[in-house]
mmCIF file of C-alpha atoms in Angstrom:
data_model
loop_
_atom_site.group_PDB
_atom_site.id
_atom_site.type_symbol
_atom_site.label_atom_id
_atom_site.label_comp_id
_atom_site.label_asym_id
_atom_site.label_seq_id
_atom_site.Cartn_x
_atom_site.Cartn_y
_atom_site.Cartn_z
ATOM 1 C CA UNK A 106 -9.811 153.015 48.309
ATOM 2 C CA UNK A 107 -10.036 151.197 44.252
ATOM 3 C CA UNK A 108 -9.763 153.106 41.108
ATOM 4 C CA UNK A 109 -11.465 152.354 37.888
ATOM 5 C CA UNK A 110 -9.905 150.939 35.031
ATOM 6 C CA UNK A 111 -11.979 150.714 31.734
ATOM 7 C CA UNK A 112 -9.830 148.348 29.231
ATOM 8 C CA UNK A 113 -10.173 150.250 25.777
ATOM 9 C CA UNK A 114 -9.103 147.660 22.674
ATOM 10 C CA UNK A 115 -5.063 147.227 23.490
ATOM 11 C CA UNK A 116 -5.481 150.665 25.656
ATOM 12 C CA UNK A 117 -6.582 151.659 29.822
ATOM 13 C CA UNK A 118 -8.165 154.298 30.761
ATOM 14 C CA UNK A 119 -7.812 154.291 34.752
ATOM 15 C CA UNK A 120 -9.904 156.688 36.181
ATOM 16 C CA UNK A 121 -8.161 158.368 39.518
ATOM 17 C CA UNK A 122 -10.258 158.448 42.539
ATOM 18 C CA UNK A 123 -6.261 158.090 44.410
ATOM 19 C CA UNK A 124 -3.929 160.474 43.872
ATOM 20 C CA UNK A 125 -1.855 157.752 42.052
ATOM 21 C CA UNK A 126 2.092 156.652 43.128
ATOM 22 C CA UNK A 127 3.981 155.669 39.789
ATOM 23 C CA UNK A 128 2.407 155.804 35.610
ATOM 24 C CA UNK A 129 1.391 152.500 33.833
ATOM 25 C CA UNK A 130 4.196 151.636 31.036
ATOM 26 C CA UNK A 131 1.991 150.619 28.182
ATOM 27 C CA UNK A 132 1.991 147.557 25.908
ATOM 28 C CA UNK A 133 3.134 148.458 22.474
ATOM 29 C CA UNK A 134 3.708 145.511 19.810
ATOM 30 C CA UNK A 135 7.817 145.247 17.932
ATOM 31 C CA UNK A 136 7.444 146.954 14.149
ATOM 32 C CA UNK A 137 12.204 145.868 13.302
ATOM 33 C CA UNK A 138 13.158 144.409 16.761
ATOM 34 C CA UNK A 139 13.592 147.494 19.303
ATOM 35 C CA UNK A 140 13.895 150.243 17.028
ATOM 36 C CA UNK A 141 12.445 151.622 13.378
ATOM 37 C CA UNK A 142 15.301 153.124 11.618
ATOM 38 C CA UNK A 143 14.480 156.291 10.642
ATOM 39 C CA UNK A 144 13.494 157.312 6.772
ATOM 40 C CA UNK A 145 14.611 160.712 6.578
ATOM 41 C CA UNK A 146 18.269 160.812 7.595
ATOM 42 C CA UNK A 147 20.722 163.711 7.582
ATOM 43 C CA UNK A 148 17.729 165.579 5.220
ATOM 44 C CA UNK A 149 19.305 169.448 5.263
ATOM 45 C CA UNK A 150 16.950 170.923 7.028
ATOM 46 C CA UNK A 151 16.632 172.612 10.729
ATOM 47 C CA UNK A 152 13.638 170.829 12.349
ATOM 48 C CA UNK A 153 12.613 167.539 11.068
ATOM 49 C CA UNK A 154 9.206 168.863 10.717
ATOM 50 C CA UNK A 155 10.445 170.102 6.967
ATOM 51 C CA UNK A 156 10.907 167.787 6.072
ATOM 52 C CA UNK A 157 8.416 165.103 6.557
ATOM 53 C CA UNK A 158 5.255 165.380 4.344
ATOM 54 C CA UNK A 159 3.428 164.892 7.663
ATOM 55 C CA UNK A 160 5.772 165.783 10.086
ATOM 56 C CA UNK A 161 6.180 168.032 12.909
ATOM 57 C CA UNK A 162 6.338 171.820 13.087
ATOM 58 C CA UNK A 163 8.422 174.519 11.098
ATOM 59 C CA UNK A 164 10.741 175.669 13.080
ATOM 60 C CA UNK A 165 13.433 178.420 12.278
ATOM 61 C CA UNK A 166 15.722 179.539 15.132
ATOM 62 C CA UNK A 167 16.045 182.964 15.651
ATOM 63 C CA UNK A 168 19.226 184.442 14.475
ATOM 64 C CA UNK A 169 20.989 183.997 17.542
ATOM 65 C CA UNK A 170 22.995 187.547 17.568
ATOM 66 C CA UNK A 171 19.623 189.699 18.902
ATOM 67 C CA UNK A 172 19.241 190.541 22.055
ATOM 68 C CA UNK A 173 16.648 189.805 23.711
ATOM 69 C CA UNK A 174 15.938 193.857 24.058
ATOM 70 C CA UNK A 175 15.611 193.682 20.419
ATOM 71 C CA UNK A 176 13.378 191.695 19.787
ATOM 72 C CA UNK A 177 11.764 192.560 22.491
ATOM 73 C CA UNK A 178 11.291 195.909 21.157
ATOM 74 C CA UNK A 179 10.554 194.208 17.360
ATOM 75 C CA UNK A 180 7.783 192.748 19.331
ATOM 76 C CA UNK A 181 4.022 192.808 18.497
ATOM 77 C CA UNK A 182 3.477 193.248 22.017
ATOM 78 C CA UNK A 183 0.527 193.757 23.885
ATOM 79 C CA UNK A 184 0.610 196.294 27.449
ATOM 80 C CA UNK A 185 -2.876 195.652 28.608
ATOM 81 C CA UNK A 186 -3.704 194.094 31.216
ATOM 82 C CA UNK A 187 -5.496 190.284 32.847
ATOM 83 C CA UNK A 188 -6.315 189.151 36.376
ATOM 84 C CA UNK A 189 -3.366 187.251 37.921
ATOM 85 C CA UNK A 190 -3.043 183.498 37.303
ATOM 86 C CA UNK A 191 -3.564 181.001 39.981
ATOM 87 C CA UNK A 192 -0.926 180.430 41.888
ATOM 88 C CA UNK A 193 0.313 178.642 44.391
ATOM 89 C CA UNK A 194 -0.703 178.984 47.739
ATOM 90 C CA UNK A 195 2.970 179.759 49.388
ATOM 91 C CA UNK A 196 6.298 179.970 47.131
ATOM 92 C CA UNK A 197 6.721 177.549 49.933
ATOM 93 C CA UNK A 198 4.421 174.726 48.729
ATOM 94 C CA UNK A 199 5.238 176.079 45.286
ATOM 95 C CA UNK A 200 9.244 174.994 45.985
ATOM 96 C CA UNK A 201 7.923 171.666 47.681
ATOM 97 C CA UNK A 202 6.057 170.457 44.633
ATOM 98 C CA UNK A 203 8.892 170.870 42.012
ATOM 99 C CA UNK A 204 11.723 169.098 44.454
ATOM 100 C CA UNK A 205 9.188 166.361 44.424
ATOM 101 C CA UNK A 206 8.990 166.238 40.830
ATOM 102 C CA UNK A 207 12.308 166.700 40.174
ATOM 103 C CA UNK A 208 14.112 163.387 40.242
ATOM 104 C CA UNK A 209 15.331 160.001 37.799
ATOM 105 C CA UNK A 210 12.382 157.260 37.205
ATOM 106 C CA UNK A 211 14.004 154.170 38.321
ATOM 107 C CA UNK A 212 13.583 152.735 34.805
ATOM 108 C CA UNK A 213 15.188 155.687 32.811
ATOM 109 C CA UNK A 214 18.244 155.684 35.693
ATOM 110 C CA UNK A 215 18.370 151.759 34.887
ATOM 111 C CA UNK A 216 18.593 152.512 30.750
ATOM 112 C CA UNK A 217 20.911 155.386 31.456
ATOM 113 C CA UNK A 218 24.081 152.907 33.801
ATOM 114 C CA UNK A 219 23.167 150.222 30.756
ATOM 115 C CA UNK A 220 24.111 153.118 27.886
ATOM 116 C CA UNK A 221 26.605 154.288 30.033
ATOM 117 C CA UNK A 222 28.861 150.332 29.773
ATOM 118 C CA UNK A 223 28.767 151.066 26.520
ATOM 119 C CA UNK A 224 29.674 154.794 25.309
ATOM 120 C CA UNK A 225 32.809 154.814 25.245
ATOM 121 C CA UNK A 226 32.635 153.058 22.235
ATOM 122 C CA UNK A 227 30.352 154.671 20.691
ATOM 123 C CA UNK A 228 31.941 157.456 17.424
ATOM 124 C CA UNK A 229 31.532 161.342 18.005
ATOM 125 C CA UNK A 230 29.588 162.585 14.798
ATOM 126 C CA UNK A 231 28.277 164.902 16.289
ATOM 127 C CA UNK A 232 28.243 167.872 18.969
ATOM 128 C CA UNK A 233 25.038 168.424 21.201
ATOM 129 C CA UNK A 234 24.612 172.290 21.990
ATOM 130 C CA UNK A 235 21.950 173.538 24.444
ATOM 131 C CA UNK A 236 20.226 176.308 24.282
ATOM 132 C CA UNK A 237 17.304 177.773 26.038
ATOM 133 C CA UNK A 238 14.317 180.090 24.153
ATOM 134 C CA UNK A 239 13.053 182.728 25.018
ATOM 135 C CA UNK A 240 12.132 186.199 24.404
ATOM 136 C CA UNK A 241 14.591 186.176 22.474
ATOM 137 C CA UNK A 242 12.607 183.782 19.679
ATOM 138 C CA UNK A 243 9.077 185.298 20.120
ATOM 139 C CA UNK A 244 8.200 188.336 17.382
ATOM 140 C CA UNK A 245 5.231 189.106 19.742
ATOM 141 C CA UNK A 246 5.214 189.073 23.865
ATOM 142 C CA UNK A 247 3.644 189.740 27.035
ATOM 143 C CA UNK A 248 4.421 189.878 30.348
ATOM 144 C CA UNK A 249 5.924 185.741 30.649
ATOM 145 C CA UNK A 250 4.411 184.295 27.475
ATOM 146 C CA UNK A 251 6.302 184.878 24.336
ATOM 147 C CA UNK A 252 4.605 183.805 21.403
ATOM 148 C CA UNK A 253 6.190 182.654 17.378
ATOM 149 C CA UNK A 254 4.014 184.186 14.534
ATOM 150 C CA UNK A 255 4.515 182.051 11.638
ATOM 151 C CA UNK A 256 1.519 183.370 9.898
ATOM 152 C CA UNK A 257 0.996 185.315 6.696
ATOM 153 C CA UNK A 258 -2.698 186.593 8.151
ATOM 154 C CA UNK A 259 -2.968 187.246 11.898
ATOM 155 C CA UNK A 260 -1.603 189.568 14.181
ATOM 156 C CA UNK A 261 -2.020 187.837 17.922
ATOM 157 C CA UNK A 262 -3.207 190.595 20.119
ATOM 158 C CA UNK A 263 -1.803 188.389 23.685
ATOM 159 C CA UNK A 264 -3.531 190.470 26.549
ATOM 160 C CA UNK A 265 -7.310 190.616 24.516
ATOM 161 C CA UNK A 266 -7.715 186.245 23.636
ATOM 162 C CA UNK A 267 -6.158 185.787 27.884
ATOM 163 C CA UNK A 268 -9.569 187.397 28.359
ATOM 164 C CA UNK A 269 -11.705 186.015 26.426
ATOM 165 C CA UNK A 270 -13.150 182.418 27.870
ATOM 166 C CA UNK A 271 -11.704 179.610 26.889
ATOM 167 C CA UNK A 272 -14.658 177.104 25.727
ATOM 168 C CA UNK A 273 -13.664 174.164 28.416
ATOM 169 C CA UNK A 274 -16.505 173.341 31.078
ATOM 170 C CA UNK A 275 -15.950 170.293 32.959
ATOM 171 C CA UNK A 276 -18.949 168.788 35.491
ATOM 172 C CA UNK A 277 -17.289 165.812 36.772
ATOM 173 C CA UNK A 278 -12.972 165.864 36.374
ATOM 174 C CA UNK A 279 -12.637 161.913 36.468
ATOM 175 C CA UNK A 280 -14.459 161.531 33.887
ATOM 176 C CA UNK A 281 -11.919 161.399 31.078
ATOM 177 C CA UNK A 282 -11.291 165.034 30.075
ATOM 178 C CA UNK A 283 -8.541 163.721 28.093
ATOM 179 C CA UNK A 284 -6.326 162.846 25.832
ATOM 180 C CA UNK A 285 -3.002 161.937 25.881
ATOM 181 C CA UNK A 286 -2.024 160.222 22.478
ATOM 182 C CA UNK A 287 1.444 160.723 19.559
ATOM 183 C CA UNK A 288 0.687 161.057 16.006
ATOM 184 C CA UNK A 289 4.906 160.237 15.494
ATOM 185 C CA UNK A 290 4.733 157.111 18.771
ATOM 186 C CA UNK A 291 7.913 155.892 17.317
ATOM 187 C CA UNK A 292 9.959 159.917 18.192
ATOM 188 C CA UNK A 293 12.884 158.823 20.808
ATOM 189 C CA UNK A 294 15.744 160.747 22.039
ATOM 190 C CA UNK A 295 19.332 160.511 23.116
ATOM 191 C CA UNK A 296 20.086 158.051 26.488
ATOM 192 C CA UNK A 297 23.079 160.082 27.691
ATOM 193 C CA UNK A 298 23.909 163.549 28.454
ATOM 194 C CA UNK A 299 27.023 163.677 26.237
ATOM 195 C CA UNK A 300 27.142 167.257 24.922
ATOM 196 C CA UNK A 301 28.069 165.023 21.718
ATOM 197 C CA UNK A 302 25.995 162.327 19.662
ATOM 198 C CA UNK A 303 26.231 159.060 17.242
ATOM 199 C CA UNK A 304 24.499 158.234 14.555
ATOM 200 C CA UNK A 305 24.611 155.019 15.942
ATOM 201 C CA UNK A 306 22.155 156.113 18.554
ATOM 202 C CA UNK A 307 18.991 156.045 16.507
ATOM 203 C CA UNK A 308 16.686 158.106 18.103
ATOM 204 C CA UNK A 309 13.822 155.878 16.699
ATOM 205 C CA UNK A 310 11.794 153.327 18.221
ATOM 206 C CA UNK A 311 8.722 150.597 19.043
ATOM 207 C CA UNK A 312 9.129 150.233 23.020
ATOM 208 C CA UNK A 313 6.594 152.303 25.118
ATOM 209 C CA UNK A 314 9.523 152.563 27.525
ATOM 210 C CA UNK A 315 11.692 155.266 25.399
ATOM 211 C CA UNK A 316 9.861 156.779 22.957
ATOM 212 C CA UNK A 317 7.040 159.284 23.085
ATOM 213 C CA UNK A 318 4.659 156.989 25.583
ATOM 214 C CA UNK A 319 6.403 157.395 27.825
ATOM 215 C CA UNK A 320 6.911 161.184 28.318
ATOM 216 C CA UNK A 321 2.718 160.351 27.804
ATOM 217 C CA UNK A 322 3.154 158.804 30.766
ATOM 218 C CA UNK A 323 4.173 161.080 33.432
ATOM 219 C CA UNK A 324 1.775 163.645 32.002
ATOM 220 C CA UNK A 325 -0.589 161.291 32.422
ATOM 221 C CA UNK A 326 -0.114 160.248 35.926
ATOM 222 C CA UNK A 327 0.088 163.860 37.509
ATOM 223 C CA UNK A 328 -3.195 164.458 36.416
ATOM 224 C CA UNK A 329 -4.352 160.465 37.845
ATOM 225 C CA UNK A 330 -2.372 162.372 40.867
ATOM 226 C CA UNK A 331 -4.841 165.414 41.001
ATOM 227 C CA UNK A 332 -7.613 162.652 39.635
ATOM 228 C CA UNK A 333 -8.940 163.690 36.117
ATOM 229 C CA UNK A 334 -9.660 161.581 34.371
ATOM 230 C CA UNK A 335 -7.426 161.004 31.776
ATOM 231 C CA UNK A 336 -7.302 158.659 28.130
ATOM 232 C CA UNK A 337 -3.151 157.295 27.354
ATOM 233 C CA UNK A 338 -3.243 156.200 23.386
ATOM 234 C CA UNK A 339 -0.128 154.201 22.848
ATOM 235 C CA UNK A 340 -1.397 153.107 19.993
ATOM 236 C CA UNK A 341 2.016 153.727 16.919
ATOM 237 C CA UNK A 342 0.758 156.064 14.397
ATOM 238 C CA UNK A 343 4.000 156.342 12.386
ATOM 239 C CA UNK A 344 4.495 153.067 10.789
ATOM 240 C CA UNK A 345 5.185 154.553 7.961
ATOM 241 C CA UNK A 346 4.991 158.697 7.742
ATOM 242 C CA UNK A 347 2.434 158.878 4.984
ATOM 243 C CA UNK A 348 -1.084 158.717 6.265
ATOM 244 C CA UNK A 349 -0.005 159.780 9.976
ATOM 245 C CA UNK A 350 -2.349 161.817 10.987
ATOM 246 C CA UNK A 351 -5.429 160.959 9.243
ATOM 247 C CA UNK A 352 -4.847 157.021 10.629
ATOM 248 C CA UNK A 353 -4.108 158.511 14.108
ATOM 249 C CA UNK A 354 -7.229 161.707 13.547
ATOM 250 C CA UNK A 355 -8.974 158.106 13.097
ATOM 251 C CA UNK A 356 -8.369 157.031 16.795
ATOM 252 C CA UNK A 357 -9.187 160.433 18.075
ATOM 253 C CA UNK A 358 -12.513 160.433 16.553
ATOM 254 C CA UNK A 359 -13.160 156.867 17.880
ATOM 255 C CA UNK A 360 -12.379 157.959 21.226
ATOM 256 C CA UNK A 361 -14.631 161.056 21.331
ATOM 257 C CA UNK A 362 -16.868 158.965 19.924
ATOM 258 C CA UNK A 363 -17.468 156.581 23.051
ATOM 259 C CA UNK A 364 -15.901 159.407 25.674
ATOM 260 C CA UNK A 365 -18.058 162.761 25.162
ATOM 261 C CA UNK A 366 -17.216 164.003 27.569
ATOM 262 C CA UNK A 367 -13.131 164.597 26.115
ATOM 263 C CA UNK A 368 -12.500 168.480 25.505
ATOM 264 C CA UNK A 369 -8.777 168.338 26.042
ATOM 265 C CA UNK A 370 -7.019 166.794 22.701
ATOM 266 C CA UNK A 371 -3.218 166.624 23.385
ATOM 267 C CA UNK A 372 -0.892 165.343 20.785
ATOM 268 C CA UNK A 373 2.494 164.881 22.629
ATOM 269 C CA UNK A 374 5.829 164.890 19.821
ATOM 270 C CA UNK A 375 9.270 165.659 20.090
ATOM 271 C CA UNK A 376 11.505 168.116 17.373
ATOM 272 C CA UNK A 377 14.156 167.355 15.681
ATOM 273 C CA UNK A 378 16.501 171.245 15.392
ATOM 274 C CA UNK A 379 20.029 169.775 13.433
ATOM 275 C CA UNK A 380 22.252 172.669 11.711
ATOM 276 C CA UNK A 381 22.277 171.442 7.272
ATOM 277 C CA UNK A 382 26.370 173.608 7.674
ATOM 278 C CA UNK A 383 28.060 172.617 10.611
ATOM 279 C CA UNK A 384 26.739 169.075 11.587
ATOM 280 C CA UNK A 385 25.448 170.345 15.586
ATOM 281 C CA UNK A 386 22.259 169.399 16.929
ATOM 282 C CA UNK A 387 20.632 171.593 19.538
ATOM 283 C CA UNK A 388 18.542 170.740 22.415
ATOM 284 C CA UNK A 389 16.754 173.098 24.548
ATOM 285 C CA UNK A 390 16.862 173.185 27.928
ATOM 286 C CA UNK A 391 16.102 174.700 31.063
ATOM 287 C CA UNK A 392 16.860 175.009 34.755
ATOM 288 C CA UNK A 393 14.854 173.849 37.295
ATOM 289 C CA UNK A 394 15.017 173.063 40.380
ATOM 290 C CA UNK A 395 18.618 172.724 40.006
ATOM 291 C CA UNK A 396 18.159 169.309 37.207
ATOM 292 C CA UNK A 397 17.648 170.076 33.248
ATOM 293 C CA UNK A 398 14.743 169.876 32.069
ATOM 294 C CA UNK A 399 13.140 169.754 27.727
ATOM 295 C CA UNK A 400 11.415 173.205 26.797
ATOM 296 C CA UNK A 401 8.172 172.106 25.588
ATOM 297 C CA UNK A 402 6.820 174.432 22.872
ATOM 298 C CA UNK A 403 3.266 174.668 22.444
ATOM 299 C CA UNK A 404 2.025 174.450 18.826
ATOM 300 C CA UNK A 405 -1.640 176.168 17.849
ATOM 301 C CA UNK A 406 -2.737 176.605 14.502
ATOM 302 C CA UNK A 407 -4.884 177.862 12.186
ATOM 303 C CA UNK A 408 -6.950 178.969 8.796
ATOM 304 C CA UNK A 409 -4.541 180.609 7.403
ATOM 305 C CA UNK A 410 -2.333 180.128 4.515
ATOM 306 C CA UNK A 411 -4.437 177.100 2.228
ATOM 307 C CA UNK A 412 -4.982 176.087 5.233
ATOM 308 C CA UNK A 413 -8.880 175.344 5.540
ATOM 309 C CA UNK A 414 -12.237 173.533 7.896
ATOM 310 C CA UNK A 415 -10.277 174.862 10.879
ATOM 311 C CA UNK A 416 -12.905 177.575 11.511
ATOM 312 C CA UNK A 417 -12.641 177.700 15.061
ATOM 313 C CA UNK A 418 -8.979 177.430 15.896
ATOM 314 C CA UNK A 419 -8.943 180.709 17.684
ATOM 315 C CA UNK A 420 -10.300 178.931 21.295
ATOM 316 C CA UNK A 421 -7.735 177.052 21.102
ATOM 317 C CA UNK A 422 -5.186 179.701 20.436
ATOM 318 C CA UNK A 423 -7.180 181.621 23.595
ATOM 319 C CA UNK A 424 -6.505 177.665 25.243
ATOM 320 C CA UNK A 425 -3.100 176.955 24.123
ATOM 321 C CA UNK A 426 -1.862 180.424 25.185
ATOM 322 C CA UNK A 427 -3.749 179.995 29.119
ATOM 323 C CA UNK A 428 -1.601 176.734 29.301
ATOM 324 C CA UNK A 429 1.755 179.376 27.977
ATOM 325 C CA UNK A 430 0.831 181.678 30.787
ATOM 326 C CA UNK A 431 0.510 177.629 33.456
ATOM 327 C CA UNK A 432 4.057 176.582 32.435
ATOM 328 C CA UNK A 433 5.533 180.180 32.730
ATOM 329 C CA UNK A 434 4.208 180.772 36.023
ATOM 330 C CA UNK A 435 5.148 177.813 37.633
ATOM 331 C CA UNK A 436 8.116 176.582 35.390
ATOM 332 C CA UNK A 437 9.310 180.165 33.739
ATOM 333 C CA UNK A 438 11.536 178.308 31.556
ATOM 334 C CA UNK A 439 9.761 175.230 30.691
ATOM 335 C CA UNK A 440 8.206 177.080 27.904
ATOM 336 C CA UNK A 441 9.759 178.251 24.513
ATOM 337 C CA UNK A 442 7.672 180.574 22.546
ATOM 338 C CA UNK A 443 3.973 179.099 21.298
ATOM 339 C CA UNK A 444 4.773 178.383 18.416
ATOM 340 C CA UNK A 445 1.694 179.839 16.169
ATOM 341 C CA UNK A 446 1.625 178.032 12.583
ATOM 342 C CA UNK A 447 -0.837 177.916 9.498
ATOM 343 C CA UNK A 448 -1.594 174.880 10.642
ATOM 344 C CA UNK A 449 -4.794 171.791 11.227
ATOM 345 C CA UNK A 450 -2.261 168.939 12.490
ATOM 346 C CA UNK A 451 -6.077 167.340 14.224
ATOM 347 C CA UNK A 452 -6.439 170.160 16.287
ATOM 348 C CA UNK A 453 -9.987 170.769 14.217
ATOM 349 C CA UNK A 454 -11.457 168.411 16.922
ATOM 350 C CA UNK A 455 -11.498 169.751 19.804
ATOM 351 C CA UNK A 456 -11.794 174.029 20.926
ATOM 352 C CA UNK A 457 -8.399 172.864 23.270
ATOM 353 C CA UNK A 458 -6.761 170.978 21.036
ATOM 354 C CA UNK A 459 -3.464 171.304 20.387
ATOM 355 C CA UNK A 460 0.069 169.995 19.435
ATOM 356 C CA UNK A 461 2.704 169.596 21.676
ATOM 357 C CA UNK A 462 6.667 169.996 20.842
ATOM 358 C CA UNK A 463 9.253 167.871 23.810
ATOM 359 C CA UNK A 464 11.949 168.400 23.642
ATOM 360 C CA UNK A 465 14.255 167.721 20.758
ATOM 361 C CA UNK A 466 15.872 164.179 19.419
ATOM 362 C CA UNK A 467 18.976 165.770 21.148
ATOM 363 C CA UNK A 468 17.318 166.172 24.928
ATOM 364 C CA UNK A 469 17.334 163.010 26.615
ATOM 365 C CA UNK A 470 15.123 160.548 28.351
ATOM 366 C CA UNK A 471 15.016 161.530 31.691
ATOM 367 C CA UNK A 472 15.246 165.034 29.873
ATOM 368 C CA UNK A 473 11.993 164.304 28.426
ATOM 369 C CA UNK A 474 9.737 163.012 31.215
ATOM 370 C CA UNK A 475 11.120 165.674 33.738
ATOM 371 C CA UNK A 476 9.402 167.891 31.675
ATOM 372 C CA UNK A 477 5.690 166.057 31.061
ATOM 373 C CA UNK A 478 5.815 165.536 34.701
ATOM 374 C CA UNK A 479 5.812 169.325 35.123
ATOM 375 C CA UNK A 480 3.759 170.007 32.005
ATOM 376 C CA UNK A 481 1.047 167.419 33.945
ATOM 377 C CA UNK A 482 1.281 169.225 37.001
ATOM 378 C CA UNK A 483 0.861 172.904 35.427
ATOM 379 C CA UNK A 484 -1.817 171.144 32.624
ATOM 380 C CA UNK A 485 -3.863 170.203 36.521
ATOM 381 C CA UNK A 486 -3.339 173.554 37.892
ATOM 382 C CA UNK A 487 -4.954 175.143 34.742
ATOM 383 C CA UNK A 488 -7.851 171.983 34.708
ATOM 384 C CA UNK A 489 -9.110 172.971 37.805
ATOM 385 C CA UNK A 490 -10.336 176.665 37.344
ATOM 386 C CA UNK A 491 -13.115 174.462 34.655
ATOM 387 C CA UNK A 492 -13.958 172.428 36.454
ATOM 388 C CA UNK A 493 -17.873 173.089 37.563
#
């Protein structure tokens, strides 16, 4: 059985009629050889989002000496119940699905093999510390859903939000339903899991084989396997950081005009977390089925603190909470607390539009790719509920 492929400029949209066995690696032009040198290097911040004019997410690590119990007692959590989310037909089936996803793609395995041959010549410039974010880093807790509320004016009733309808109705799931894109396309990762980093390893790349496009490919593959129509935009929007979100917004509008069926719009990034005093980089990590995965952080914004032009933000939060729950139900530990903030980040373009951080620049590409597969699988399961 054939699958239809639509050309959209430099991008291809694949309309899956049967499950695909591998994600396509899409081409992108080179700007400065293989890498784009970071503009903001060595900035004294914990999260990269604070250093960039239009970049990432504001995230301060919670004091780790606090126990989970202390954090839970101070959380604004709720106790009411909501209907349970869909789960696989059996626990065995769920385990088999996870095992299928726990592998190293051939192209990434080759990158690792190549890097291992030269790793002994690298300078050890700082430590990489693994950390699993969870309840202790949240302000709001409900069952297995954790939220870090950084807004000044809004409280969250997680249980009440989960009871409300998500504004999503999929009449034909093979039509373009999901748009995956990358405002900061050149964000990249470590290649080797060494426990330390070298400043000579640049975690910016113009190559779609190693930057955010490669992680997006993994999400796309899982959606295609589920028969869900998805567009993957591989355009490099961050040739300079200034104006990156304006450029990606123009691309979103272009796709939405051409494909009115688009409803779920996901901007896939990676974070950067570094202690300015010690130089230690943090890699958010969870072990899922015996394999390391880069923890994911779902970001949902709102009108608050001077942010305007985002009147329907509650719909985005509702969708974000449902996706958070789906990920955590299927793959416990995969997601960090949902980051609820006074930001827009182009999330006003639809009621199911989110920014998602796939690990940090201290994670490896393999860890992030694995998380991409897990996220894609969870997202596909969630979207199936809204097919009419």
